[in-house]
Structure formats: C-alpha cells, structure tokens
Coordinates of C-alpha atoms and ligand atoms in Angstrom, one line a residue:
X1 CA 20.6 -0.6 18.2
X2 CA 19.1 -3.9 19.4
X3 CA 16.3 -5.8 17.8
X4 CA 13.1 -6.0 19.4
X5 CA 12.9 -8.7 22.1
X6 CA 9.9 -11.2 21.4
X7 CA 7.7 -13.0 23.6
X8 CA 6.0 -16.0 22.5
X9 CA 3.4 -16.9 24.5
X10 CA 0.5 -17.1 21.6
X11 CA 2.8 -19.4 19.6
X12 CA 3.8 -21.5 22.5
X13 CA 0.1 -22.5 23.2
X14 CA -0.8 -26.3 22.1
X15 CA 0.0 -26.7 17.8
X16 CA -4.3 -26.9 17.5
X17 CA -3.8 -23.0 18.0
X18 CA -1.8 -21.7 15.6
X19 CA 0.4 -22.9 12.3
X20 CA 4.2 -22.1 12.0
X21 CA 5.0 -20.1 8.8
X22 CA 8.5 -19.1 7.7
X23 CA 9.3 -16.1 6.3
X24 CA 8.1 -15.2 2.6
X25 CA 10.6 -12.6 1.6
X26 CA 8.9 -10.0 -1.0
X27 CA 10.9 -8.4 -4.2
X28 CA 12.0 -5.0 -2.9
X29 CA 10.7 -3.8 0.5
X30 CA 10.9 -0.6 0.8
X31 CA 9.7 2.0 4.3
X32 CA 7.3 3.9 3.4
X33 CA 6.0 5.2 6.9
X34 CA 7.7 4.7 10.7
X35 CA 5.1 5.4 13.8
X36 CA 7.9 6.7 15.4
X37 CA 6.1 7.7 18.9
X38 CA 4.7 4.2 19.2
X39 CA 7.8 2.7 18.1
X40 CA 9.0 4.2 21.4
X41 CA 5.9 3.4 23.4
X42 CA 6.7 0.1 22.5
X43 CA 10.3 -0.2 23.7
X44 CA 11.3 -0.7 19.9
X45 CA 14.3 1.3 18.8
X46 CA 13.2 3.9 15.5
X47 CA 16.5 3.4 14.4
X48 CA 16.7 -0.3 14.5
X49 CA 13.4 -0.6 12.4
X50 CA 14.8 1.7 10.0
X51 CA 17.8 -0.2 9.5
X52 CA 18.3 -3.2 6.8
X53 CA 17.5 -5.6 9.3
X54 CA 14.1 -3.4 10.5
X55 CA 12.6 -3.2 7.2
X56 CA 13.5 -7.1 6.9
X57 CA 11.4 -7.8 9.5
X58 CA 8.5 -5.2 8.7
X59 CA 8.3 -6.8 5.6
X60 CA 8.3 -10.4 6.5
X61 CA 11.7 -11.1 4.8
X62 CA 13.9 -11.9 7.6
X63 CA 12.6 -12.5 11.7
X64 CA 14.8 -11.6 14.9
X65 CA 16.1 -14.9 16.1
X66 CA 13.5 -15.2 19.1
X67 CA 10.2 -14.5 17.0
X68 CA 8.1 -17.4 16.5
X69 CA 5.9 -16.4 13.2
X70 CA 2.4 -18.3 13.7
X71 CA -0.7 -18.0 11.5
X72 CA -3.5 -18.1 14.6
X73 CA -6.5 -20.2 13.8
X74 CA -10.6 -18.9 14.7
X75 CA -13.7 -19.2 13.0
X76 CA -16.6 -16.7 13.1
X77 CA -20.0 -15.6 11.5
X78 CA -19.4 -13.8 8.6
X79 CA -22.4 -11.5 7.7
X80 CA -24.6 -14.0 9.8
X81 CA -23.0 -17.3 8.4
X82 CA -20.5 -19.4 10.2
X83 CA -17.6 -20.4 8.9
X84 CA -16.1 -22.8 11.3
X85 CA -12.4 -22.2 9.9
X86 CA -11.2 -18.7 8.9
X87 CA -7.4 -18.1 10.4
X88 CA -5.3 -15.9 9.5
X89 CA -5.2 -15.9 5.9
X90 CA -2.7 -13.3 5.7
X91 CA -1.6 -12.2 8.5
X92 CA 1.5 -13.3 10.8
X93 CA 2.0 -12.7 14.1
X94 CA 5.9 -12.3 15.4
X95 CA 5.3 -12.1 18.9
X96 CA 4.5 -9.8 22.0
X97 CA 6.7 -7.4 23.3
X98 CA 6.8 -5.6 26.6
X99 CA 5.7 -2.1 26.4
X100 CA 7.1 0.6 28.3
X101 CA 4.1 0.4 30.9
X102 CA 4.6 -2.9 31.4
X103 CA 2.0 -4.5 28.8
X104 CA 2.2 -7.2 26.2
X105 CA 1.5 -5.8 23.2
X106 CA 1.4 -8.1 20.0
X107 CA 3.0 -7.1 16.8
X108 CA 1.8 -8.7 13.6
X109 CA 2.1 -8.3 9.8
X110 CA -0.9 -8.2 7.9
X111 CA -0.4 -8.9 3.9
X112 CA 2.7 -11.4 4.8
X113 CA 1.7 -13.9 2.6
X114 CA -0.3 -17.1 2.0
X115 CA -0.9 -19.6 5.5
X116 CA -2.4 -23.2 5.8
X117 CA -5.6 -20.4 6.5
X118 CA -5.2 -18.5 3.0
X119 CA -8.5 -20.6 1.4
X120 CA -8.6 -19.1 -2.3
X121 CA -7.0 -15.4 -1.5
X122 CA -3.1 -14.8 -1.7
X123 CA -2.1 -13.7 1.7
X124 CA -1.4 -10.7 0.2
X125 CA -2.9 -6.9 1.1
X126 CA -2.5 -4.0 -1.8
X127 CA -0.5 -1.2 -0.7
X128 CA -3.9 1.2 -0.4
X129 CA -5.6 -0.5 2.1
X130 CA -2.3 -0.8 4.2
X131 CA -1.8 2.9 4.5
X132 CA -5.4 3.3 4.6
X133 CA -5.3 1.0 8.2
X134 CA -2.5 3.0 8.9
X135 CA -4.5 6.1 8.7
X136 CA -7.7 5.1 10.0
X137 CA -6.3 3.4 13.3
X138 CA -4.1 5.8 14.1
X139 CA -6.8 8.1 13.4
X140 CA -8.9 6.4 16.0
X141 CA -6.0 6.2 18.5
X142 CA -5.8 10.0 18.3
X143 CA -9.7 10.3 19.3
X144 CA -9.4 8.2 22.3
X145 CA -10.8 5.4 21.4
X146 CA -9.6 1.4 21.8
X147 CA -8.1 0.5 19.0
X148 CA -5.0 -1.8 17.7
X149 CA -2.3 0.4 16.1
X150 CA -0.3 0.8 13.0
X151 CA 3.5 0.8 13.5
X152 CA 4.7 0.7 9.6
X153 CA 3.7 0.2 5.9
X154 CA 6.0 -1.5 3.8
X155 CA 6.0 -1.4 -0.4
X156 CA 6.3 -5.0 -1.1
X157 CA 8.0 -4.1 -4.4
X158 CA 5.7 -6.7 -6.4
X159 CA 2.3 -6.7 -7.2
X160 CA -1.2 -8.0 -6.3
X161 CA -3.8 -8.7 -8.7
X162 CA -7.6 -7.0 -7.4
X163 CA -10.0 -5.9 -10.1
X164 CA -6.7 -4.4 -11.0
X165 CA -3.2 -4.9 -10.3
X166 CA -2.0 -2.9 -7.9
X167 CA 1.1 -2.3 -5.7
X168 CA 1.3 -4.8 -2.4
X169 CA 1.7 -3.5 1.0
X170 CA 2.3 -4.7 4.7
X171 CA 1.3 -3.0 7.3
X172 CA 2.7 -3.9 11.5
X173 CA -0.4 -3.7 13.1
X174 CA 0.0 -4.0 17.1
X175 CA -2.8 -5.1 19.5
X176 CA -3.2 -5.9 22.8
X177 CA -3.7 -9.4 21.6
X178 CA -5.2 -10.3 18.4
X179 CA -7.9 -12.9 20.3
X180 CA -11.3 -12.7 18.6
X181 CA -15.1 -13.6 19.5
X182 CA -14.5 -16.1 16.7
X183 CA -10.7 -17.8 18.5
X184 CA -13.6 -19.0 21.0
X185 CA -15.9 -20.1 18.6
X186 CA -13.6 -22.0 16.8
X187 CA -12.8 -24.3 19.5
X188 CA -16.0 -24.2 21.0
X189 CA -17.7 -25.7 17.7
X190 CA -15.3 -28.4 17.9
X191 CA -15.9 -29.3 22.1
X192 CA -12.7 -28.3 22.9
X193 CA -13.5 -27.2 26.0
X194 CA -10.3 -27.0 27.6
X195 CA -9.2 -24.7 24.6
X196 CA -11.6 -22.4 25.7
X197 CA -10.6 -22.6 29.0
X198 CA -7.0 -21.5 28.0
X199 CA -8.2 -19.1 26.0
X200 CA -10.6 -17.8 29.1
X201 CA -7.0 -17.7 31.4
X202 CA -5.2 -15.9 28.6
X203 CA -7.3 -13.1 28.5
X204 CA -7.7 -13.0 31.8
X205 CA -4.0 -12.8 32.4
X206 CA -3.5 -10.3 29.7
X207 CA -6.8 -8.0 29.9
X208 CA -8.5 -8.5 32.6
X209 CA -6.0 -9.4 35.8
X210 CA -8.6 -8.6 38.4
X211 CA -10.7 -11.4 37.8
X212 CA -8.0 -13.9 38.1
X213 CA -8.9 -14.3 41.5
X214 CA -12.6 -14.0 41.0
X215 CA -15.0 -17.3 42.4
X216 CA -16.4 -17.5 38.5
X217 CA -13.8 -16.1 36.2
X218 CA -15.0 -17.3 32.8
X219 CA -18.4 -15.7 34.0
X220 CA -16.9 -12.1 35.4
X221 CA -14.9 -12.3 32.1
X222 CA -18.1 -12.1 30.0
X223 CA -19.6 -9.6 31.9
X224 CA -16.3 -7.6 31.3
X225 CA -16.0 -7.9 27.8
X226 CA -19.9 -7.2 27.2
X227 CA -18.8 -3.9 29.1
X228 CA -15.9 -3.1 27.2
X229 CA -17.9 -3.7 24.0
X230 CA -20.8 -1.8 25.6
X231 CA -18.3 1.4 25.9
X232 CA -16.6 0.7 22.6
X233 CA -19.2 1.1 20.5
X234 CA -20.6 3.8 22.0
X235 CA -17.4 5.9 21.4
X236 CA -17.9 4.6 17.6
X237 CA -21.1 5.5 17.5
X238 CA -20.2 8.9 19.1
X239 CA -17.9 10.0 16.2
X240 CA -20.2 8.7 13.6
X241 CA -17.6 5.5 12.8
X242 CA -19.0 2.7 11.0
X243 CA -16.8 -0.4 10.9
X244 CA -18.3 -2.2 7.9
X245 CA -17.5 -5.4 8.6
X246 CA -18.5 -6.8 12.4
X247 CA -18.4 -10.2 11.6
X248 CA -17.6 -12.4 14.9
X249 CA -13.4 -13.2 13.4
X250 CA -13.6 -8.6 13.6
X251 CA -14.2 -8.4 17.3
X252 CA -11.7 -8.8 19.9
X253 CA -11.5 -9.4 23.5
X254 CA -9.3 -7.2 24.5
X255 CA -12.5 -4.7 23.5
X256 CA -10.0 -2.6 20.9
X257 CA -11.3 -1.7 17.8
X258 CA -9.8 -4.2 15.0
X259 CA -10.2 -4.7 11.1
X260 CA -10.0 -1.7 9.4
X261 CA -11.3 -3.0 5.8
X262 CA -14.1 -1.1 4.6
X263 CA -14.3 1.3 7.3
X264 CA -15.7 4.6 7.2
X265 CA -16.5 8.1 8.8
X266 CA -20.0 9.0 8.0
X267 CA -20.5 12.6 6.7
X268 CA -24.5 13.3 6.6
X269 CA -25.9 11.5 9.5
X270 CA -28.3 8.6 9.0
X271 CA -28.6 5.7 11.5
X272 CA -28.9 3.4 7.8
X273 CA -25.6 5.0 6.5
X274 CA -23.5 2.5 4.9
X275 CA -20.3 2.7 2.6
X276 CA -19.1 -1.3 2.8
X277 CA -19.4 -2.6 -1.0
X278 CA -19.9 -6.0 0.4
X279 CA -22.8 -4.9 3.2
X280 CA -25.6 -4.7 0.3
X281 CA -28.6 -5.4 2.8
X282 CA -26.5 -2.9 5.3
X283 CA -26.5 -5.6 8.5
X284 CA -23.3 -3.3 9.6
X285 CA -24.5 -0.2 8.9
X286 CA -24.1 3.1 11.4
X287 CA -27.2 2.4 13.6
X288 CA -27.4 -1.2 13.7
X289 CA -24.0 -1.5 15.0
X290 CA -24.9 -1.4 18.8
X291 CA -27.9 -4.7 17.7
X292 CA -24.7 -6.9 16.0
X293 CA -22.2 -6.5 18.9
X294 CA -25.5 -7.3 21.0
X295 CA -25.6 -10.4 19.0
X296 CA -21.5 -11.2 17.9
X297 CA -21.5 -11.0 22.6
X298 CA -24.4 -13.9 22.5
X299 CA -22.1 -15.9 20.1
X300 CA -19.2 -15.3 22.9
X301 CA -21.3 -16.2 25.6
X302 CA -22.4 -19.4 23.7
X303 CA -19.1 -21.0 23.6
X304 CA -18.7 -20.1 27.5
X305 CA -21.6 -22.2 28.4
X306 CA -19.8 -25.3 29.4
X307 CA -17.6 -23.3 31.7
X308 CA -20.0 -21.1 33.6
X309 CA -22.0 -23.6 35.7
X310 CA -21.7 -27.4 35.6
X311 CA -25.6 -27.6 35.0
X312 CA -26.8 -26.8 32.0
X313 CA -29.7 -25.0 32.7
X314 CA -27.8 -22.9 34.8
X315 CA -25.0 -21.9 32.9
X316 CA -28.0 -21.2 30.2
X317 CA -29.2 -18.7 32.6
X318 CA -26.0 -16.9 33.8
X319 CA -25.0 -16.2 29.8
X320 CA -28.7 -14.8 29.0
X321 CA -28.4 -12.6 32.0
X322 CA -25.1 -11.3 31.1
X323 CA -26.0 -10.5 27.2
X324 CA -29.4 -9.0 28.5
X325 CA -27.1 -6.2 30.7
X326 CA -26.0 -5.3 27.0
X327 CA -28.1 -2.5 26.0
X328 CA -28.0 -1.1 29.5
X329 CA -24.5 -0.4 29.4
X330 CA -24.7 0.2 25.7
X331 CA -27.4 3.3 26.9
X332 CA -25.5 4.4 29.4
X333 CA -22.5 4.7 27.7
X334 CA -23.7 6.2 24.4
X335 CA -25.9 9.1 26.8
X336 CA -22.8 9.8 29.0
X337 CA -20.6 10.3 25.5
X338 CA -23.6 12.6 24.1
X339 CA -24.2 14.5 27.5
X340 CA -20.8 15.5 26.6
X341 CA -21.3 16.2 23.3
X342 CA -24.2 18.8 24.4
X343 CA -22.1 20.4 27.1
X344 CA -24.2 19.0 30.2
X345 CA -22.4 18.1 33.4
X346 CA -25.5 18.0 35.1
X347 CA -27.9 14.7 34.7
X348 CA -31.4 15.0 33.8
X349 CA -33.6 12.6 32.5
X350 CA -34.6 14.2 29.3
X351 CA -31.1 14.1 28.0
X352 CA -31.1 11.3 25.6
X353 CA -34.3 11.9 24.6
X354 CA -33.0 15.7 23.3
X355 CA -29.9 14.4 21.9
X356 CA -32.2 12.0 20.1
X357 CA -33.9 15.0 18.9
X358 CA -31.1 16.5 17.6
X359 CA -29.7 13.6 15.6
X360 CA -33.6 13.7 14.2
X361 CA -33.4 16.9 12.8
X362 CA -29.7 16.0 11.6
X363 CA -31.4 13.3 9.6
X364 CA -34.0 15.6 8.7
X365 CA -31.6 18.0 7.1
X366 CA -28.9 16.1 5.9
X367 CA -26.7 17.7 8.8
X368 CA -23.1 16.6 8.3
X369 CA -22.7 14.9 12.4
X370 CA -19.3 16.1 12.5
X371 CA -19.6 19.4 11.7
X372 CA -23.0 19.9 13.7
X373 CA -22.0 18.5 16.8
X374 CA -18.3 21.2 16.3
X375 CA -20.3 24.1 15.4
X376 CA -22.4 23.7 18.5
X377 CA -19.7 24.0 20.6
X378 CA -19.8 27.3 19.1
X379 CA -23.4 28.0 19.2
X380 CA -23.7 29.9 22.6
X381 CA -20.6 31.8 23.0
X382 CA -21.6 34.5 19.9
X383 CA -24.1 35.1 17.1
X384 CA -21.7 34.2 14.7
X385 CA -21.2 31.2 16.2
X386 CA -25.1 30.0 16.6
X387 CA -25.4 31.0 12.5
X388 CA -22.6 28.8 11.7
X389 CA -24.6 26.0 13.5
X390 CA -27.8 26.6 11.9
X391 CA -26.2 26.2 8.5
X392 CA -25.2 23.0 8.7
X393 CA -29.1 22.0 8.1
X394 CA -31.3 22.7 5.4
X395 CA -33.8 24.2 6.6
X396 CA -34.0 26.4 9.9
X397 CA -37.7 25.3 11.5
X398 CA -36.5 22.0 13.3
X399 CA -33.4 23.2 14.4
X400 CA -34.4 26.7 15.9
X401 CA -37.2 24.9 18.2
X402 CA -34.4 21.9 19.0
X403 CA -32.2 25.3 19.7
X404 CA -34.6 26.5 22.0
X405 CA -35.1 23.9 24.2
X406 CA -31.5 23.3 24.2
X407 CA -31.0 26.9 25.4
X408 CA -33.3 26.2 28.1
X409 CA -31.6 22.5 29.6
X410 CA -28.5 24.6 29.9
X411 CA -30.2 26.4 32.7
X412 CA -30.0 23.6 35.0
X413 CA -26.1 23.7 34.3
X414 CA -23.7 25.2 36.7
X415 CA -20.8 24.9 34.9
X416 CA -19.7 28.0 32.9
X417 CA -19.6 28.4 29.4
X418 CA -16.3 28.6 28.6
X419 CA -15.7 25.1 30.7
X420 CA -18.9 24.1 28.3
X421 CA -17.5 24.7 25.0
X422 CA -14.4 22.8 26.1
X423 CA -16.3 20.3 27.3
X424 CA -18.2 19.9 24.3
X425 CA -14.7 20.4 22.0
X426 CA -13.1 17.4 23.6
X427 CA -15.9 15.2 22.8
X428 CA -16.7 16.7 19.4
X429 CA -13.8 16.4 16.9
X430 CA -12.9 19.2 14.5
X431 CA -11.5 17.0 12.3
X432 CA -12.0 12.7 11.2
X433 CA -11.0 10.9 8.7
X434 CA -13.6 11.7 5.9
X435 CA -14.0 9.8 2.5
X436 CA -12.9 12.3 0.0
X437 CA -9.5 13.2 2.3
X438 CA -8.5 9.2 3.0
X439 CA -8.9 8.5 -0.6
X440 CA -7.2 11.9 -2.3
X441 CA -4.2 11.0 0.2
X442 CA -3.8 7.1 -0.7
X443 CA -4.4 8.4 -4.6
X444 CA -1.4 10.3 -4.3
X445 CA 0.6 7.8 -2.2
X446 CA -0.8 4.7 -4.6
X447 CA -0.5 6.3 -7.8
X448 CA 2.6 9.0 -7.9
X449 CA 4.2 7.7 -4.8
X450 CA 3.4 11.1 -3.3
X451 CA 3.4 10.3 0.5
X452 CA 3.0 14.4 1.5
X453 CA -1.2 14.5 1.5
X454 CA -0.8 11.6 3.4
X455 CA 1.4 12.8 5.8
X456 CA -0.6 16.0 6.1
X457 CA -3.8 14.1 6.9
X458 CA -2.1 11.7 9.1
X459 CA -0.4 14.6 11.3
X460 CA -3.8 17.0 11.2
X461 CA -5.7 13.8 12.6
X462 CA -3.3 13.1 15.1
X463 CA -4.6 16.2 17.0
X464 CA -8.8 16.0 16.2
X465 CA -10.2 17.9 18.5
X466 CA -8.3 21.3 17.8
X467 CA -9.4 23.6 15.4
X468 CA -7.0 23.9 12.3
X469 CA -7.9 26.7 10.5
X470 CA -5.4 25.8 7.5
X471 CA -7.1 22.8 6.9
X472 CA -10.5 23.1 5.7
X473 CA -9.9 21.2 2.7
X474 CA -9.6 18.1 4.9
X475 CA -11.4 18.8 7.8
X476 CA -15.1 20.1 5.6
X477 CA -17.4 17.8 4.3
X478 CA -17.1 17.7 0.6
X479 CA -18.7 20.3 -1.7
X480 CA -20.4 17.7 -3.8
X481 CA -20.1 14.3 -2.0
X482 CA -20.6 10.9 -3.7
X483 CA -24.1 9.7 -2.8
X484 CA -22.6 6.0 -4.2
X485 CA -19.1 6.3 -2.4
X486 CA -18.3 3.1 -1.4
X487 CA -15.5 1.2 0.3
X488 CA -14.0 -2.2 -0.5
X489 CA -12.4 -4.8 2.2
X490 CA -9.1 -4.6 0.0
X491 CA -8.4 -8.2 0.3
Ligands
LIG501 P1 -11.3 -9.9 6.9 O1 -12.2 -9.4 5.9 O2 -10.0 -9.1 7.0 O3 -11.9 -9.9 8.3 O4 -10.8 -11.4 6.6 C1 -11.7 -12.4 6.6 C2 -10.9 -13.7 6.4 O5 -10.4 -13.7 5.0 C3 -9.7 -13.9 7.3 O6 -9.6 -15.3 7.6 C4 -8.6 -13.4 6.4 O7 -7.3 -13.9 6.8 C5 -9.0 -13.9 5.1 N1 -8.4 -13.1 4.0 C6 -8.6 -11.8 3.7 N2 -7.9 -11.4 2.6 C7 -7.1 -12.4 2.3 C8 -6.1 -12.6 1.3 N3 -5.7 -11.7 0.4 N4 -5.5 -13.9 1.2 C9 -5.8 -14.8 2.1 N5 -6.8 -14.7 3.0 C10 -7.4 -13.5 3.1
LIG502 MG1 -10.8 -10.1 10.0

C-alpha cells in the first residue's frame, strides 16, 4: 500500500508564488466519503487513503514525505472590485500527481486551515459545504462537463463558528491545476512580467502542449483559453448551472469549472435566476454568465499585454481581437449544445432563433428547464409522451404553436427518431442536482450524521442522463419550491 507519489512543480516555482505552510492537524478526523473510482484514476491506492496514514493526510494532519504544502498567492475582481491579494485563504495544495493517462493532476485540501492569505476568515470550511462541493462537482463530472473533482470529505472533529457553529469539514479537491485568471493578475498588477511569463509556460506545458511550439504562444494561449471558456459556459448554461460566484480568483485556465460555493441548479427557467445570498444586484446570475466570462477573459488578456507584441499599440490590438472572437464561439457553442437538445443533426439557420423561442415560453410559464428539455425527448415518440411535455407549462397557447413549428424543423431531419430521442437524452439530463435534494441530503449528513440520502443522491447523479424511475423524489422539481431559497459561499 504505498503513499501517493507527489510532484512539486507549483511549490518549486520562485517563493513570490506561493507560502510554505505545515500541517495543522485537526481534533478527530474522521472519513466520511472515498471517490473510490477517481482514487484509481489517479493512480492513488483506495486502501492507502483509507488507512491511518490516508485520512492523516486528507485531513491535513500528517503529509507523505515528498509533498510540499504551499498556500498559492493571486488576486482578482471580486463582484467587479479588485483585490490585488486574495491567496489561498484556506486551502493547501500537496502536490501533483501523475494520472493514469499520463496528466498532472493537482490534489489540494480546501478548509486546512489559516495561511499568510487567511485576511479575517479562519481557513477553515464547515462540513456542509464540503460535501456539498463534493456533490456538486462530482455531479458536474458525471454530465460531462470540465470540472475539478472531489476525492474525499473529512469530519474535522472540531467546530467552526458561521451564523452558527457548525461541524468543520475538508474536502480533496483535484484540478488540473488550480491556476486562476486572478494568479495572472496578481503578478501583472505588480509588473512582474517575467512571472507572467512563467505562468504563460506552465500552462502551456500542462494544458495546452501544442502551442509550445507556436511563433506567439502567450497570444495562441489566449485565444485557447477564451475558447475553452467559450465551450465551458455554454455546457453550464446548457444544464441551467449557475455558478454564483465568477469572480476573476473562480476561473481557471485550465477552462474546468472551479469554486463550488453558492452554486446552484436552476429549477424554473429565467435568464435573471439567482440563488447566491451575496449576488444581491444578481451580476452572476443564469443569463449574464456568458457577459462576465466575456469580461473576467478581458481581465486575462490585460495582464498578457506586455507579452503579446513589443509595441504597445500592437499588443493592444491583438488582445481586443482575441476577446472580441468571444461571443462567436460563446454562440456557437451554446447553438451546437441546444441543436442537441432539440434533436437536430441537421443545421439550419433558424435554429437558435427556435430554441430561443422555447426558452421564451419556458419563461413565460415558469417551465422547470430540466424537466422540459427531458420530457421533449419524449414528445414525438407517443401521445403520452407530447402531454407530459405540455404540462410542464402553465398554460398550453405558447407552447402548442412552439410545438408546431418544432414538428415542422424536424422535417428537414434525416435521422430517425429513435436516434433523435437519444440524441436529445444524452444532452438533456433526467436528473441534476436540484436545491431541495442537495440540501435534504447535507441535512441528514450535517445534522444526524446520516450519510445514506447523500449517498443515494450522489450515486443517482452519477448516471444523469438515464431515467430512474425510483427516484422521482430527487430527480422532480419540488412540489412547493422556495421562491427565497438561497445559497451561502460557506466560508
Ligand atoms: P471564494 O469565495 O472561495 O472564492 O474565496 C475568496 C477568498 O476568500 C479566497 O482568497 C479564499 O481563500 C478566502 N476565504 C474564503 N473562506 C475563507 C476562510 N474561512 N478563511 C480564510 N480565507 C477564506
Ligand atoms: Mg475562490
């Protein structure tokens, strides 16, 4: 059973990047959940991480001899504001390790303690919000879409004071690196060019190899990220996710999803849904989302400038032509993901503009997104089927013509309709995380120690685009929901 071998090629950068931290041991860890396939996915042994020594680690009491525990340093806007030092106020990266396909792969505890980069907060996480990143990024992972990973929670065993005092938690997140918009902007704000330029090679090396041997690689690496971020959000945008928090420090540029604080699914579909307790004026809300990664990209592209082009002027213009491609690929990539949703193979021009029309009368009618886009999977292949569909909206009028010209688009398709429907059921999700499931499960887990709703949820979610007919508890909207739910960053 060895321990997991660490690289160290974060914490080996020059000191300006990152602050050494010893280990912090907490009261009583305690295991509460192994991600056993990505343990192995990893390379990690599931037995090792189980053992004394496992859990030691997991929970920040003890480190294999060859991690090098750093606190990383960035900045970032926060809800439009910079803040030129934010850091890793409680979080602690080990190391990389080698996955099985050959990629480095950071592992990092989040809740580990207080850092050089704590400010006023403890470096501590309550246990909630641990398993609820567990949940939620796994529960991304299992959709398809970029994301960092969860490989454990630990029960600290003490507790954290919130509004309330609650139980603490760590969770083992893993990324492909954990390097932000807001690493760049850190040392961009203080003319540390050649920071940014070993930044710009680190990324290259680790995300984006083919550009290593491009003529302009700090300018083919901005064009790649804007892309990758292009594609991301469409996907989150696709499955009605709304992050809650897209602050410049919450973007990576790797172009995973990363952050899961007040994170949430939406349920009726409104392009102003919000659930984040600390978005008030709704900046990060479901529809403006593809607008601030527009803008978070411009910030990225700003601290590039000095390496794009020697003249000014010129490095000016190769940035604003790069962020300008944004909502191009943005368009492109959201149409493609709802072309699927509607079961068209075929292109035609009108196809946005009828999806669009469809998430209008969703609005309309308080249509739940999930459960529309499902059900239409459904809606051709029997009458009960197309009823099923209609009664996701409140009234019939809008949705019948919508139907109708639907009915007709899928003339110019020549695929058949059983390759439709599962077509459309790989793109459309049966089941997400929704509110009233995540937070019955972390009630149980948080308040009787009851980890069985959450393992239910966790293992339905890990296959969401089949049907499970057991499940509708979990998988339906919620009879009555909470018009005022919201969702807190759990710091
Ligand atoms: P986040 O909301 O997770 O993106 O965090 C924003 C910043 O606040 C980061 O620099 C975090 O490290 C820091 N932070 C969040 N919670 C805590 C905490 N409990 N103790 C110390 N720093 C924290
Ligand atoms: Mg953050």
């Amino acid at each position: 059973m060895p321990a997991p071998r660490f690289l160290n090629a974060y914490a080996d950068l020059p000191e300006r990047f990152a602050a050494a931290i010893p280990a912090q041991p907490v009261k009583a860890p305690r295991l509460l959940i192994l991600n056993r396939p990505l343990a192995e996915e990893l390379g990690l042994e599931p037995a090792w991480l189980e053992s004394e020594a496992g859990v030691a680690m997991l929970a920040g009491n003890a480190f294999p001899a060859d991690a090098k525990p750093v606190a990383t340093v960035y900045a970032g806007h926060q809800f439009g504001h910079f803040s030129p030092r934010l850091g890793d106020g409680r979080a602690l990266l080990l190391g990389e390790v080698v996955d099985r396909a050959g990629q480095r792969r950071d592992i990092q505890l989040k809740g580990s303690g207080p850092t050089p980069f704590s400010r006023r907060g403890d470096g501590r996480s309550a246990l909630g919000p641990a398993l609820r990143e567990y949940l939620i990024s796994e529960a991304m992972a299992a959709l398809g879409i970029p994301t960092t990973r969860s490989l454990a929670v630990v029960a600290t065993g003490e507790p954290v004071f919130r509004e309330t005092i609650q139980p603490g938690g760590i969770v083992a997140r893993v990324a492909a690196s954990h390097i932000r918009v807001g690493t760049f902007q850190y040392f961009a704000s203080q003319g540390d060019t050649e920071a940014v330029a070993l930044l710009v090679r680190m990324v290259i090396g680790r995300h984006y190899p083919h550009l290593e041997t491009h003529e302009n690689p700090p300018l083919a690496l901005l064009h790649a990220v804007i892309e990758r971020q292009a594609s991301l959000i469409a996907r989150w945008m696709n499955v009605g996710f709304i992050h809650g928090v897209m602050n410049t420090d919450n973007m990576t540029l790797s172009g995973e999803t990363i952050d899961y604080g007040p994170c949430a699914f939406m349920d009726a579909y409104g392009s102003a849904r919000v659930f984040s307790s600390i978005d008030a004026y709704g900046r990060y809300a479901y529809g403006n989302q593809p607008r601030i990664a527009h803008w978070n990209l411009a910030r990225l592209a700003e601290t590039l400038l000095p390496l794009l082009a020697p003249e000014p002027e010129k490095a000016l213009q190769l940035a604003t032509d790069a962020i300008d491609a944004f909502p191009k690929l943005f368009e492109a990539a959201t149409t493609a993901g709802l072309r699927a949703k509607l079961g068209l193979a075929v292109e035609d021009n009108g196809d946005l503009a009828l999806a669009q029309d469809l998430l209008a009368v969703m609005a309309a009618n308080g249509a739940d997104f999930t459960l529309a886009f499902r059900r239409l999977s459904e809606a051709e292949s029997s009458p009960e089927g197309l009823d099923s569909f209609r009664q996701v909206f409140a009234t019939t009028g809008g949705i019948d013509s919508w139907i109708g010209r639907w009915t007709m688009r899928l003339s110019l398709e020549v695929t058949s309709p059983a390759e439709r429907r599962a077509r459309m059921q790989a793109a459309s999700p049966a089941i997400i995380p929704r509110n009233h499931a995540v937070e019955a499960a972390l009630e149980a887990a948080v308040m009787n120690d009851d980890l069985a709703p959450f393992r239910r949820l966790h293992a339905l979610l890990a296959d969401p685009y089949s049907d499970h007919a057991d499940a509708n508890d979990l998988a339906l909207p919620h009879a009555a929901p909470d018009p005022g739910y919201r969702t807190f960053c759990g710091t």
